[in-house]
PDB file of N, CA, C and O in Angstrom:
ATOM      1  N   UNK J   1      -4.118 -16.012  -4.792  1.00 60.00           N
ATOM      2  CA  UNK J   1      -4.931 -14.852  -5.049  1.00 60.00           C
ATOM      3  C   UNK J   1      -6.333 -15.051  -4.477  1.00 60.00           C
ATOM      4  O   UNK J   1      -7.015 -14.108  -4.075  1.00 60.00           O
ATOM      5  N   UNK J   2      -6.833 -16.657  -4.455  1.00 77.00           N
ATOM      6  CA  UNK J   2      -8.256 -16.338  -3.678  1.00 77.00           C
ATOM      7  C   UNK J   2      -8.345 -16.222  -2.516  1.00 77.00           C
ATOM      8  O   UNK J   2      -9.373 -15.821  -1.969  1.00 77.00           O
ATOM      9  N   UNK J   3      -6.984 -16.642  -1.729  1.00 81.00           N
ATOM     10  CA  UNK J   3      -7.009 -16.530   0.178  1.00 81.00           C
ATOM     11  C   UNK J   3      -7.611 -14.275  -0.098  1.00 81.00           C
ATOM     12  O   UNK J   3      -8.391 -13.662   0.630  1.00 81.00           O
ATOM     13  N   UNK J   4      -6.932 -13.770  -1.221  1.00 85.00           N
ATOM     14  CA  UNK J   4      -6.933 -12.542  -0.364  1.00 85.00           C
ATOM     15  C   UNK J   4      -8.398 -11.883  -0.996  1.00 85.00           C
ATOM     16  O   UNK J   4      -8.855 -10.849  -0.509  1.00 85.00           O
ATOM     17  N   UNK J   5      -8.959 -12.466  -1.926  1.00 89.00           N
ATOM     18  CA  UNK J   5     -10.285 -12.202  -2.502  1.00 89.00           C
ATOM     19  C   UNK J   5     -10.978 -13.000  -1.553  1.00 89.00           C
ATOM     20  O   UNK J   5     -12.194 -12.819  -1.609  1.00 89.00           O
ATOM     21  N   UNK J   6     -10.702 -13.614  -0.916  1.00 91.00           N
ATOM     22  CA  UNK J   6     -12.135 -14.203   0.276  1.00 91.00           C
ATOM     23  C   UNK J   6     -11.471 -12.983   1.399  1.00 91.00           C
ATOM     24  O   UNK J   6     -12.283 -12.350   2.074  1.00 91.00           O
ATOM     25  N   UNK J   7     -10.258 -12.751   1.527  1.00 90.00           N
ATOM     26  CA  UNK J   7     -10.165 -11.862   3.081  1.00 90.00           C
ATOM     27  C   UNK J   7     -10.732 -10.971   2.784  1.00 90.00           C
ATOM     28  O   UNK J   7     -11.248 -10.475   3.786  1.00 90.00           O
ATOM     29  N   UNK J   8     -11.131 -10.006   1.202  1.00 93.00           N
ATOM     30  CA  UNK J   8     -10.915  -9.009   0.848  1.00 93.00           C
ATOM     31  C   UNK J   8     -12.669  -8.860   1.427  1.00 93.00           C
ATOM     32  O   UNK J   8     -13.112  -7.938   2.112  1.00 93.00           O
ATOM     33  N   UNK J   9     -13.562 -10.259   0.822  1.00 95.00           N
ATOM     34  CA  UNK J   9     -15.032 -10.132   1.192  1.00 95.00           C
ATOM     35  C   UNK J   9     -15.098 -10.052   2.395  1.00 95.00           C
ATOM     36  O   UNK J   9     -15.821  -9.187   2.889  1.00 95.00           O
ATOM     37  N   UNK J  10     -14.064 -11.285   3.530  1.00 95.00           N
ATOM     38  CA  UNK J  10     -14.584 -11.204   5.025  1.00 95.00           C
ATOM     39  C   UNK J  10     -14.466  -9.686   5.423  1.00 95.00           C
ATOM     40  O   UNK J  10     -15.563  -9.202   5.699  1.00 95.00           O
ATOM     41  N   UNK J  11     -13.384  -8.797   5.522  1.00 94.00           N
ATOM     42  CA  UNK J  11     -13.346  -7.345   5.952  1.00 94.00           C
ATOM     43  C   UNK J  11     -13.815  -6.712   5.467  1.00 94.00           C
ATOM     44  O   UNK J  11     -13.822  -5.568   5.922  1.00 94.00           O
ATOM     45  N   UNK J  12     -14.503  -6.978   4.274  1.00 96.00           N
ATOM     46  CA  UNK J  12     -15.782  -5.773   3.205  1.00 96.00           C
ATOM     47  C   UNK J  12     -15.141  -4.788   3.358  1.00 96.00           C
ATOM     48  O   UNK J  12     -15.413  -4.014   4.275  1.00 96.00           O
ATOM     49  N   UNK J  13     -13.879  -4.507   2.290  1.00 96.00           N
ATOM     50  CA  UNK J  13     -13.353  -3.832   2.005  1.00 96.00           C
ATOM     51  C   UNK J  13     -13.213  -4.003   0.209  1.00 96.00           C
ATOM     52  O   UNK J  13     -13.827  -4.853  -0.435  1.00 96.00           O
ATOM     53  N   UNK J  14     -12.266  -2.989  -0.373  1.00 95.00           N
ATOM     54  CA  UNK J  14     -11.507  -3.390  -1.503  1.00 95.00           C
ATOM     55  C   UNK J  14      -9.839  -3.184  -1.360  1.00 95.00           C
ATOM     56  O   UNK J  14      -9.014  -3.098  -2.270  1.00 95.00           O
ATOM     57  N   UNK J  15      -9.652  -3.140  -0.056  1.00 95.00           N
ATOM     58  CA  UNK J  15      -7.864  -3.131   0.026  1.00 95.00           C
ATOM     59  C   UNK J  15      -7.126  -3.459   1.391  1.00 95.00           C
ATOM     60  O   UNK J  15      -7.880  -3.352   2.358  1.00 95.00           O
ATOM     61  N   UNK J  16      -5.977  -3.791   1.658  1.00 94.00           N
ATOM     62  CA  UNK J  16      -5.341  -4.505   2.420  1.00 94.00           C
ATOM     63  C   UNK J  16      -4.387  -3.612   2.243  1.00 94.00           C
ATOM     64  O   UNK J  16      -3.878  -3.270   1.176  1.00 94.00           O
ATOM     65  N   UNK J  17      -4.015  -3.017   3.950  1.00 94.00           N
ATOM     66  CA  UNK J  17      -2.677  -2.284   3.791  1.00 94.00           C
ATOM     67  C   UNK J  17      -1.344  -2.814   3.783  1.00 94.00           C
ATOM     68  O   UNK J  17      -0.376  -2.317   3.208  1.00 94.00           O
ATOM     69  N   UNK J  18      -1.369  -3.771   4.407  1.00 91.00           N
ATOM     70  CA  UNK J  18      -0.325  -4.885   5.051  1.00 91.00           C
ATOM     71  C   UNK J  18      -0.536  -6.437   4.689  1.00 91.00           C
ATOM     72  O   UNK J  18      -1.086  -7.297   5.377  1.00 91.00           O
ATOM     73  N   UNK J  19       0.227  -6.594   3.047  1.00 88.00           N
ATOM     74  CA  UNK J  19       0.500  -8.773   2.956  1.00 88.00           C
ATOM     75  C   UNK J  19       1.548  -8.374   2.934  1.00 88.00           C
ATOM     76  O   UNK J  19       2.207  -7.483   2.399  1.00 88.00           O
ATOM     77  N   UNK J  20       1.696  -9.585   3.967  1.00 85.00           N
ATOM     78  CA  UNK J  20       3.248 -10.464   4.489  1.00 85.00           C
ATOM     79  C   UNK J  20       3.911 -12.010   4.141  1.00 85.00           C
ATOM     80  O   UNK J  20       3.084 -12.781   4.627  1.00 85.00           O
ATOM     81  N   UNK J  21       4.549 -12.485   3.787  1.00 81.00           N
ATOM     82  CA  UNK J  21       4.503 -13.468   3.525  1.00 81.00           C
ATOM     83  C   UNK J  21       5.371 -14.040   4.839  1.00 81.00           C
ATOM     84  O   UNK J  21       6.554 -13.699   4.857  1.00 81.00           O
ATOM     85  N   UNK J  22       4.981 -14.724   5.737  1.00 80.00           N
ATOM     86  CA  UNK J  22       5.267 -15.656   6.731  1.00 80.00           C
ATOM     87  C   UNK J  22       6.309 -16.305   7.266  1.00 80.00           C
ATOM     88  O   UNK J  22       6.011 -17.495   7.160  1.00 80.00           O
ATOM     89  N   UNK J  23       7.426 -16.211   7.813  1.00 77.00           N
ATOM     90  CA  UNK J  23       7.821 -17.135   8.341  1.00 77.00           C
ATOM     91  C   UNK J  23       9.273 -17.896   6.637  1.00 77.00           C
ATOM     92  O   UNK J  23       9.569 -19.007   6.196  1.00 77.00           O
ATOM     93  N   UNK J  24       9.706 -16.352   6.306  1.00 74.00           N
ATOM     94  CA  UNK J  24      10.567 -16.553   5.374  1.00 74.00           C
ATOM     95  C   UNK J  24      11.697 -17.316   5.298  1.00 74.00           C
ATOM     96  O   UNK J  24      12.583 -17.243   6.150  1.00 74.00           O
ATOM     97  N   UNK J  25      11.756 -18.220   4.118  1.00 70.00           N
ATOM     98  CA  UNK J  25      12.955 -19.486   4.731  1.00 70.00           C
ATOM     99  C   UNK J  25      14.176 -18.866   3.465  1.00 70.00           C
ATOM    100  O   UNK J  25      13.805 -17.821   2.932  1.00 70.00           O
ATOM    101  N   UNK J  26      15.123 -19.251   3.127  1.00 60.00           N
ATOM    102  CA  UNK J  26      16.207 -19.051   2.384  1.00 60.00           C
ATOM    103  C   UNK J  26      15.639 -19.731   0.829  1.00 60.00           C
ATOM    104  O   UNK J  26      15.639 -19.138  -0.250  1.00 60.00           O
ATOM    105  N   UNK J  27      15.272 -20.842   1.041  1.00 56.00           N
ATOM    106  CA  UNK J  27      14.906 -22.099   0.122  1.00 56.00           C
ATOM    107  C   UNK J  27      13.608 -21.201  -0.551  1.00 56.00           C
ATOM    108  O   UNK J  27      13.793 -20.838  -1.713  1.00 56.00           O
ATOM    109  N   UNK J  28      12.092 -20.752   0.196  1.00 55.00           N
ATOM    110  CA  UNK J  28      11.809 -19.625  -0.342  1.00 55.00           C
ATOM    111  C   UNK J  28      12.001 -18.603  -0.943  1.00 55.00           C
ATOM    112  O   UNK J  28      11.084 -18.014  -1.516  1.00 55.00           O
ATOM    113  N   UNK J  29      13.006 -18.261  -0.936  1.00 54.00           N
ATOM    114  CA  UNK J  29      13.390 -17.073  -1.324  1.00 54.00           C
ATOM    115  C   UNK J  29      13.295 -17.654  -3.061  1.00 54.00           C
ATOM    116  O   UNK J  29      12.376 -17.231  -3.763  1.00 54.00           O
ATOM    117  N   UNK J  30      14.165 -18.484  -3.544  1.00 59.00           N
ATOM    118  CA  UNK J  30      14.088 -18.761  -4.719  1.00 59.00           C
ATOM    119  C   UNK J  30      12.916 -18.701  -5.387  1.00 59.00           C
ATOM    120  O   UNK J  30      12.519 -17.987  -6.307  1.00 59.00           O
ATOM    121  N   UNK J  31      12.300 -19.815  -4.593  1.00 58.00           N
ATOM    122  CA  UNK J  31      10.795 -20.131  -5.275  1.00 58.00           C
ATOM    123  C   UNK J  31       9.946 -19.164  -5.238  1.00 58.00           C
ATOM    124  O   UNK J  31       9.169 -18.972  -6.173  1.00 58.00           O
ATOM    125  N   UNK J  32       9.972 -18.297  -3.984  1.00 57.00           N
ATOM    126  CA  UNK J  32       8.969 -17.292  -4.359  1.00 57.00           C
ATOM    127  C   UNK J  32       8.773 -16.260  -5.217  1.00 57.00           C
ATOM    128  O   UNK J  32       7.686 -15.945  -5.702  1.00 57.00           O
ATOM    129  N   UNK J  33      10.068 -15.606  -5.455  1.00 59.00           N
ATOM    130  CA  UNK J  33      10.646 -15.280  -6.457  1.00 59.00           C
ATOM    131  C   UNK J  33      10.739 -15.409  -7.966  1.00 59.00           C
ATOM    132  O   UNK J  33      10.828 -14.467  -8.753  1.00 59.00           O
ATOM    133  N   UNK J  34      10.703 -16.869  -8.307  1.00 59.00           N
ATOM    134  CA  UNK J  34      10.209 -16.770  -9.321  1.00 59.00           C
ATOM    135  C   UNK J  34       8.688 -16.575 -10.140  1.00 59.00           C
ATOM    136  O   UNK J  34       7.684 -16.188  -9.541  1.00 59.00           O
ATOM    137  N   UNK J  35       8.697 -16.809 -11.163  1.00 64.00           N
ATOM    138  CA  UNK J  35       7.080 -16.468 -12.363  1.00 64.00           C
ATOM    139  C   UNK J  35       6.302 -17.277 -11.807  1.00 64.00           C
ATOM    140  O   UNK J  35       6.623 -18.455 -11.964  1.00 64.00           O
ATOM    141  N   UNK J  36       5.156 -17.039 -11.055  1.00 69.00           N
ATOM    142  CA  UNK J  36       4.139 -18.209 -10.934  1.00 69.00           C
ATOM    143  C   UNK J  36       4.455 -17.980  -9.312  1.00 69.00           C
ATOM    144  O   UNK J  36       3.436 -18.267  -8.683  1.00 69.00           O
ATOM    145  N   UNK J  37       5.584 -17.538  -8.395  1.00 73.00           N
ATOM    146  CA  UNK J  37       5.168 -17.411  -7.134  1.00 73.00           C
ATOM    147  C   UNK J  37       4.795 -16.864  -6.528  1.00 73.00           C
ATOM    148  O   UNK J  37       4.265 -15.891  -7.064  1.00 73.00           O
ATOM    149  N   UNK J  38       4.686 -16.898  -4.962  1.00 75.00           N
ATOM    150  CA  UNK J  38       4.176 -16.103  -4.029  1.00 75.00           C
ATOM    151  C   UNK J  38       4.357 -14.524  -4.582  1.00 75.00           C
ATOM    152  O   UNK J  38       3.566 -13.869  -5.260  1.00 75.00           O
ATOM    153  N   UNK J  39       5.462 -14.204  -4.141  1.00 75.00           N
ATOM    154  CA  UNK J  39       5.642 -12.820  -4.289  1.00 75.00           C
ATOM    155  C   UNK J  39       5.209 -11.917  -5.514  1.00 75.00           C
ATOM    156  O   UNK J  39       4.869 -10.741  -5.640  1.00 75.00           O
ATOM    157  N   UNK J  40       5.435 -13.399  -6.672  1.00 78.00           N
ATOM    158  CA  UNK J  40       5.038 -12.298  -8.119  1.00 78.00           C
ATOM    159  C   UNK J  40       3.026 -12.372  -7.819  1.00 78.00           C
ATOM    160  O   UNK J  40       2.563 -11.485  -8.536  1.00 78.00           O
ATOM    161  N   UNK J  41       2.072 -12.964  -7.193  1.00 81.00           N
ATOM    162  CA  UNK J  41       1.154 -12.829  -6.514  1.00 81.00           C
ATOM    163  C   UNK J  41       0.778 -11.760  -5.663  1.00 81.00           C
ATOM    164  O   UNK J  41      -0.325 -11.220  -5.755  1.00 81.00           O
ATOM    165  N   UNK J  42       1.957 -11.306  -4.537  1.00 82.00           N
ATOM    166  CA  UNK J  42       1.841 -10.078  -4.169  1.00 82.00           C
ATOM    167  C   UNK J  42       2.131  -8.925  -5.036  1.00 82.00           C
ATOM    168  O   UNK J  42       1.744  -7.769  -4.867  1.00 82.00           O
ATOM    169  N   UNK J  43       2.693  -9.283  -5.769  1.00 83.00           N
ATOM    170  CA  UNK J  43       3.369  -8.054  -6.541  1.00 83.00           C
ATOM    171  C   UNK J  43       2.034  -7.420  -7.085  1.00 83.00           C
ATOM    172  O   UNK J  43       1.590  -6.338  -6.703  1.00 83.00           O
ATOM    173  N   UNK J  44       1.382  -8.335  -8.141  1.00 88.00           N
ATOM    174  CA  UNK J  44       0.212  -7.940  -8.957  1.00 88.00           C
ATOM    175  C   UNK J  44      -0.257  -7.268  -8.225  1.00 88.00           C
ATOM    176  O   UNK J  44      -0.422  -6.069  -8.454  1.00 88.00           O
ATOM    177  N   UNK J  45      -0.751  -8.087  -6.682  1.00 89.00           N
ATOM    178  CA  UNK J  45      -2.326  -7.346  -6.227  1.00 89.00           C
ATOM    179  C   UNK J  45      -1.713  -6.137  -5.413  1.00 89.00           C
ATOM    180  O   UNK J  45      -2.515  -5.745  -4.566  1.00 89.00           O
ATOM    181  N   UNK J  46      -0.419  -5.371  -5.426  1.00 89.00           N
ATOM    182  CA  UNK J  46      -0.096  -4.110  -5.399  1.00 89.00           C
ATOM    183  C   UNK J  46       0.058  -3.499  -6.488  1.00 89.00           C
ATOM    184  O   UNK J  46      -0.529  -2.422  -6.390  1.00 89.00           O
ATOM    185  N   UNK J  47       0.575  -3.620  -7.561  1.00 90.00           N
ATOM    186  CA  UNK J  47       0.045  -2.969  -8.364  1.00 90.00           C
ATOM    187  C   UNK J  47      -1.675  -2.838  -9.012  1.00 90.00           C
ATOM    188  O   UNK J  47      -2.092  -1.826  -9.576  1.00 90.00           O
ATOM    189  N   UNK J  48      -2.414  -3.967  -8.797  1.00 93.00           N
ATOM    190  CA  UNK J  48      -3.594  -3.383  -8.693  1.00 93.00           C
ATOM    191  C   UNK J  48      -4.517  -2.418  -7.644  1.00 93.00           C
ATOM    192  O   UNK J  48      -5.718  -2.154  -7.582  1.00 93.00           O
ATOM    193  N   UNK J  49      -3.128  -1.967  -6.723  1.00 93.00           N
ATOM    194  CA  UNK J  49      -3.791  -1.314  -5.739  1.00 93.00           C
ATOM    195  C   UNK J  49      -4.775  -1.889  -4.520  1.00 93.00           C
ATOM    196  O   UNK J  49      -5.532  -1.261  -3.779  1.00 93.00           O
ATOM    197  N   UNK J  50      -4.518  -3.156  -4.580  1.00 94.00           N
ATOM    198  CA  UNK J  50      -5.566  -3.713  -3.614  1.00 94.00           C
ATOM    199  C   UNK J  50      -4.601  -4.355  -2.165  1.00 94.00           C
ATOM    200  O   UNK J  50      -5.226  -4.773  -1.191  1.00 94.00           O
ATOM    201  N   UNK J  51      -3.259  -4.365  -2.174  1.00 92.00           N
ATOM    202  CA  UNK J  51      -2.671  -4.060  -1.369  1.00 92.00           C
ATOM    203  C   UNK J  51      -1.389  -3.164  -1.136  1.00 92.00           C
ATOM    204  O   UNK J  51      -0.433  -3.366  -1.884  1.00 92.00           O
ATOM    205  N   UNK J  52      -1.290  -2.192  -0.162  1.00 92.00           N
ATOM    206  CA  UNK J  52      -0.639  -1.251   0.024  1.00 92.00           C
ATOM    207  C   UNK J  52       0.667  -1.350  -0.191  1.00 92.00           C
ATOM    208  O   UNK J  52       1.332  -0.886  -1.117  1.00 92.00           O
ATOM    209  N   UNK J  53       1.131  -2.256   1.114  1.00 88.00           N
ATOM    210  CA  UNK J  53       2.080  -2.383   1.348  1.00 88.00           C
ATOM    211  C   UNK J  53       3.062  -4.087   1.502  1.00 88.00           C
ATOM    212  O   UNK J  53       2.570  -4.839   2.343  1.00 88.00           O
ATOM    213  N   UNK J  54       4.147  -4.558   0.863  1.00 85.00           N
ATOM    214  CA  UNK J  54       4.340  -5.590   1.121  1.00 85.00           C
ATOM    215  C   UNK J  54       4.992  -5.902   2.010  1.00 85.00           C
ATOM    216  O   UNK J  54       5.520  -4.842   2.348  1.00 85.00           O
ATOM    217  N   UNK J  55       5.599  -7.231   3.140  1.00 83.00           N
ATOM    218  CA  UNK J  55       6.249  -7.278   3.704  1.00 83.00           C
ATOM    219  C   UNK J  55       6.782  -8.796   3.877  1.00 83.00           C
ATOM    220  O   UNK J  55       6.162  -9.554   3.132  1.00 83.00           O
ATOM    221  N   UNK J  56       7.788  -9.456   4.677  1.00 82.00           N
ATOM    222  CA  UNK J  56       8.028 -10.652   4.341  1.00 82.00           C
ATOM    223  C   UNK J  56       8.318 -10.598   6.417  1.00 82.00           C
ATOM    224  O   UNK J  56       8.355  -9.519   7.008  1.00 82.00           O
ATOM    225  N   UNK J  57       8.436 -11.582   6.946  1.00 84.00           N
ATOM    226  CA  UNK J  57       8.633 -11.882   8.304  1.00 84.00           C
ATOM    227  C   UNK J  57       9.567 -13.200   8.539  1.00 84.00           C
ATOM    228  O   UNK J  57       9.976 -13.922   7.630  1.00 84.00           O
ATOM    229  N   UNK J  58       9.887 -13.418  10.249  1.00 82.00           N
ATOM    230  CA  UNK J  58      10.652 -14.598  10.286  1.00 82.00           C
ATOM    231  C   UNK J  58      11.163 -14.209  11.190  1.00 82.00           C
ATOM    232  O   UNK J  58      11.280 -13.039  11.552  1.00 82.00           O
ATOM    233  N   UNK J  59      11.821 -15.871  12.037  1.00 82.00           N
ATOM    234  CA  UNK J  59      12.211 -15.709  13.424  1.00 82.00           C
ATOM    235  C   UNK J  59      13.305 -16.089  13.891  1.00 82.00           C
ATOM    236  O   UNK J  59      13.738 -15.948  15.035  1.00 82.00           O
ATOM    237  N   UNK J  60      13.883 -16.702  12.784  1.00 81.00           N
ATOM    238  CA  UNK J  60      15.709 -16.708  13.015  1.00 81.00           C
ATOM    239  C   UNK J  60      16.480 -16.473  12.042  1.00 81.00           C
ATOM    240  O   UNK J  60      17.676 -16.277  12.257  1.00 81.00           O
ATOM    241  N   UNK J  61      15.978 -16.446  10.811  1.00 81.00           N
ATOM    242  CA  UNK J  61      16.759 -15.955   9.496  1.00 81.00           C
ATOM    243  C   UNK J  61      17.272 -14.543   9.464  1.00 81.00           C
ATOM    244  O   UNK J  61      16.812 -14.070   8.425  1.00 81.00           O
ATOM    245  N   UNK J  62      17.640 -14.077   9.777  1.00 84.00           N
ATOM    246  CA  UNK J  62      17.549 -12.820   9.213  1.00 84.00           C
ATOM    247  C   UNK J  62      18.734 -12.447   8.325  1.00 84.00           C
ATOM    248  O   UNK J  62      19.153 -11.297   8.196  1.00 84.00           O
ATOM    249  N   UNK J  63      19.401 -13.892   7.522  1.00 83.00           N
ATOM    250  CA  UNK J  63      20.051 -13.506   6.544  1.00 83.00           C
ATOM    251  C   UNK J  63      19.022 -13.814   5.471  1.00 83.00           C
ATOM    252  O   UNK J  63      19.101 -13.213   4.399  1.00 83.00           O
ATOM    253  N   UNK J  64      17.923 -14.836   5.712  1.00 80.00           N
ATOM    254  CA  UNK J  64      17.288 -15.679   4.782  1.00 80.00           C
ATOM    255  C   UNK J  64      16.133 -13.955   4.235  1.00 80.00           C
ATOM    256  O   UNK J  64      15.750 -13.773   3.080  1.00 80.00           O
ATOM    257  N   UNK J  65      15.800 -12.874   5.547  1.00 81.00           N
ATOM    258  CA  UNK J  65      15.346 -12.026   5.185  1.00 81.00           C
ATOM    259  C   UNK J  65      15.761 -10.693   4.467  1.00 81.00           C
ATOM    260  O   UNK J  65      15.087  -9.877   3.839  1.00 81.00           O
ATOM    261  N   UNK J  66      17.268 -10.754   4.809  1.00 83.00           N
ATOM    262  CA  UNK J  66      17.941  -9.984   3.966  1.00 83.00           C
ATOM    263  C   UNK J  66      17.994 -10.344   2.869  1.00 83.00           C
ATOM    264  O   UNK J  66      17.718  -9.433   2.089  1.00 83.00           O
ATOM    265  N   UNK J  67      18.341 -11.740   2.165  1.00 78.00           N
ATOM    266  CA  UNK J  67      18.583 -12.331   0.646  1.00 78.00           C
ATOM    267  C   UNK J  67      16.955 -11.943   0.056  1.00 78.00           C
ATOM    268  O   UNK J  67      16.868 -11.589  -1.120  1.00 78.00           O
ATOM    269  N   UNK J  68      15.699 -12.021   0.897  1.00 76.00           N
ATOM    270  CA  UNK J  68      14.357 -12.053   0.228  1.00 76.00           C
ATOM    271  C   UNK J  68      14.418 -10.183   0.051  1.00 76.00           C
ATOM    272  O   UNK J  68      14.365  -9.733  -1.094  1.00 76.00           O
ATOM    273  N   UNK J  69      14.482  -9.616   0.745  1.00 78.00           N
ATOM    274  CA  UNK J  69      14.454  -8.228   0.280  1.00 78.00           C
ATOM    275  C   UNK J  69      15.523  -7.662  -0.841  1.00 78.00           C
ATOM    276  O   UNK J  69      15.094  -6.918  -1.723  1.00 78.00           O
ATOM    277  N   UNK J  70      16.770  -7.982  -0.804  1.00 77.00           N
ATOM    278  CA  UNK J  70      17.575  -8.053  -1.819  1.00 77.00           C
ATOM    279  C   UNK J  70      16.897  -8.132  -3.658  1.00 77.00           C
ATOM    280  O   UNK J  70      16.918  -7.347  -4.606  1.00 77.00           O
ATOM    281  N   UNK J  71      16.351  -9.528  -3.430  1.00 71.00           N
ATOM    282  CA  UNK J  71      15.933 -10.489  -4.221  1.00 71.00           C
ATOM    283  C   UNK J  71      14.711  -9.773  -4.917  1.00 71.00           C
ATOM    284  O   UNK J  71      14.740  -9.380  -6.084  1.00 71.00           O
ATOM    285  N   UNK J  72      13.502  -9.634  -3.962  1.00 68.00           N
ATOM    286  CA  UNK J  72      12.340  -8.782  -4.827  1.00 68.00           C
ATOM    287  C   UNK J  72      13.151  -7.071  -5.310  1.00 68.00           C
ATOM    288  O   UNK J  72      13.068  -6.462  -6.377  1.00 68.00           O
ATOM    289  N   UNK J  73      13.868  -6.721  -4.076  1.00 69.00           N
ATOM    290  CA  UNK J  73      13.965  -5.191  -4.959  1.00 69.00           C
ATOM    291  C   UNK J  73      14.549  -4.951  -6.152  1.00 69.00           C
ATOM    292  O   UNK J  73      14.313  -4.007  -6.906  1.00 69.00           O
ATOM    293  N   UNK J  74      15.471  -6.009  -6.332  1.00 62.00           N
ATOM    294  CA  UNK J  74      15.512  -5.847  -7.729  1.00 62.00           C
ATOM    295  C   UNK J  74      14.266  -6.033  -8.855  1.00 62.00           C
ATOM    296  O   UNK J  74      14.634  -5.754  -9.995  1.00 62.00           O
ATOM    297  N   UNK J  75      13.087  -6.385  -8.756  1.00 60.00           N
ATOM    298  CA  UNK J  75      12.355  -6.403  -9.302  1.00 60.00           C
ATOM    299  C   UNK J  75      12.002  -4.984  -9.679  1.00 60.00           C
ATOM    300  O   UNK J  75      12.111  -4.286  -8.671  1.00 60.00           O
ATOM    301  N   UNK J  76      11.502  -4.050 -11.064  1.00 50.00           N
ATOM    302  CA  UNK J  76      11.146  -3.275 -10.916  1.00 50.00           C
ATOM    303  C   UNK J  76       9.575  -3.179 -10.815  1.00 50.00           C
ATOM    304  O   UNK J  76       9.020  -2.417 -11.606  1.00 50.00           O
ATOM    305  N   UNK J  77       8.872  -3.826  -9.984  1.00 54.00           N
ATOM    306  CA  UNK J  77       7.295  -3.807  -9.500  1.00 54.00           C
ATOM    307  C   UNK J  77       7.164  -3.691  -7.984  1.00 54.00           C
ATOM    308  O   UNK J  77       6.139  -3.421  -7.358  1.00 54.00           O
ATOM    309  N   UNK J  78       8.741  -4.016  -7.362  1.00 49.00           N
ATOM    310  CA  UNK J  78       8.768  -3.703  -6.172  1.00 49.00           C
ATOM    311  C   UNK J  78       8.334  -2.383  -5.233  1.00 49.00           C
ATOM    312  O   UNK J  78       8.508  -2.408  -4.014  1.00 49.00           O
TER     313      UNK J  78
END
């Protein structure tokens, strides 16, 4: 949460249309997923409105990106 409260000061803004989380692995998917990870991190700072939109990326998985979209939409904060 402070990488995006320092980006939030460098662009002197109060919102971010676009966090991504990087370079999505399978093994991620779990961990981020759960209480205390990445994603439940993104999740908040969209529902606080301070980022728009979420997204996840990657350059040979694209089952590892299907299981991560799967995975958060069941969340209902998604």
């Amino acid at each position: 949460m402070r990488m995006i409260e320092k980006s939030l000061e460098l662009l002197k803004t109060d919102h971010v249309d676009l966090w991504q989380l990087h370079d999505w692995h399978t093994v991620r998917c779990e961990r981020s997923v759960c209480q205390g990870g990445a994603m439940e991190a993104l999740l908040e700072m969209k529902e606080q409105k301070v980022v728009r939109h979420l997204g996840l990326t990657g350059h040979y998985r694209p089952d590892a990106l299907m299981e991560g979209i799967k995975a958060v939409s069941h969340s209902t904060r998604f």
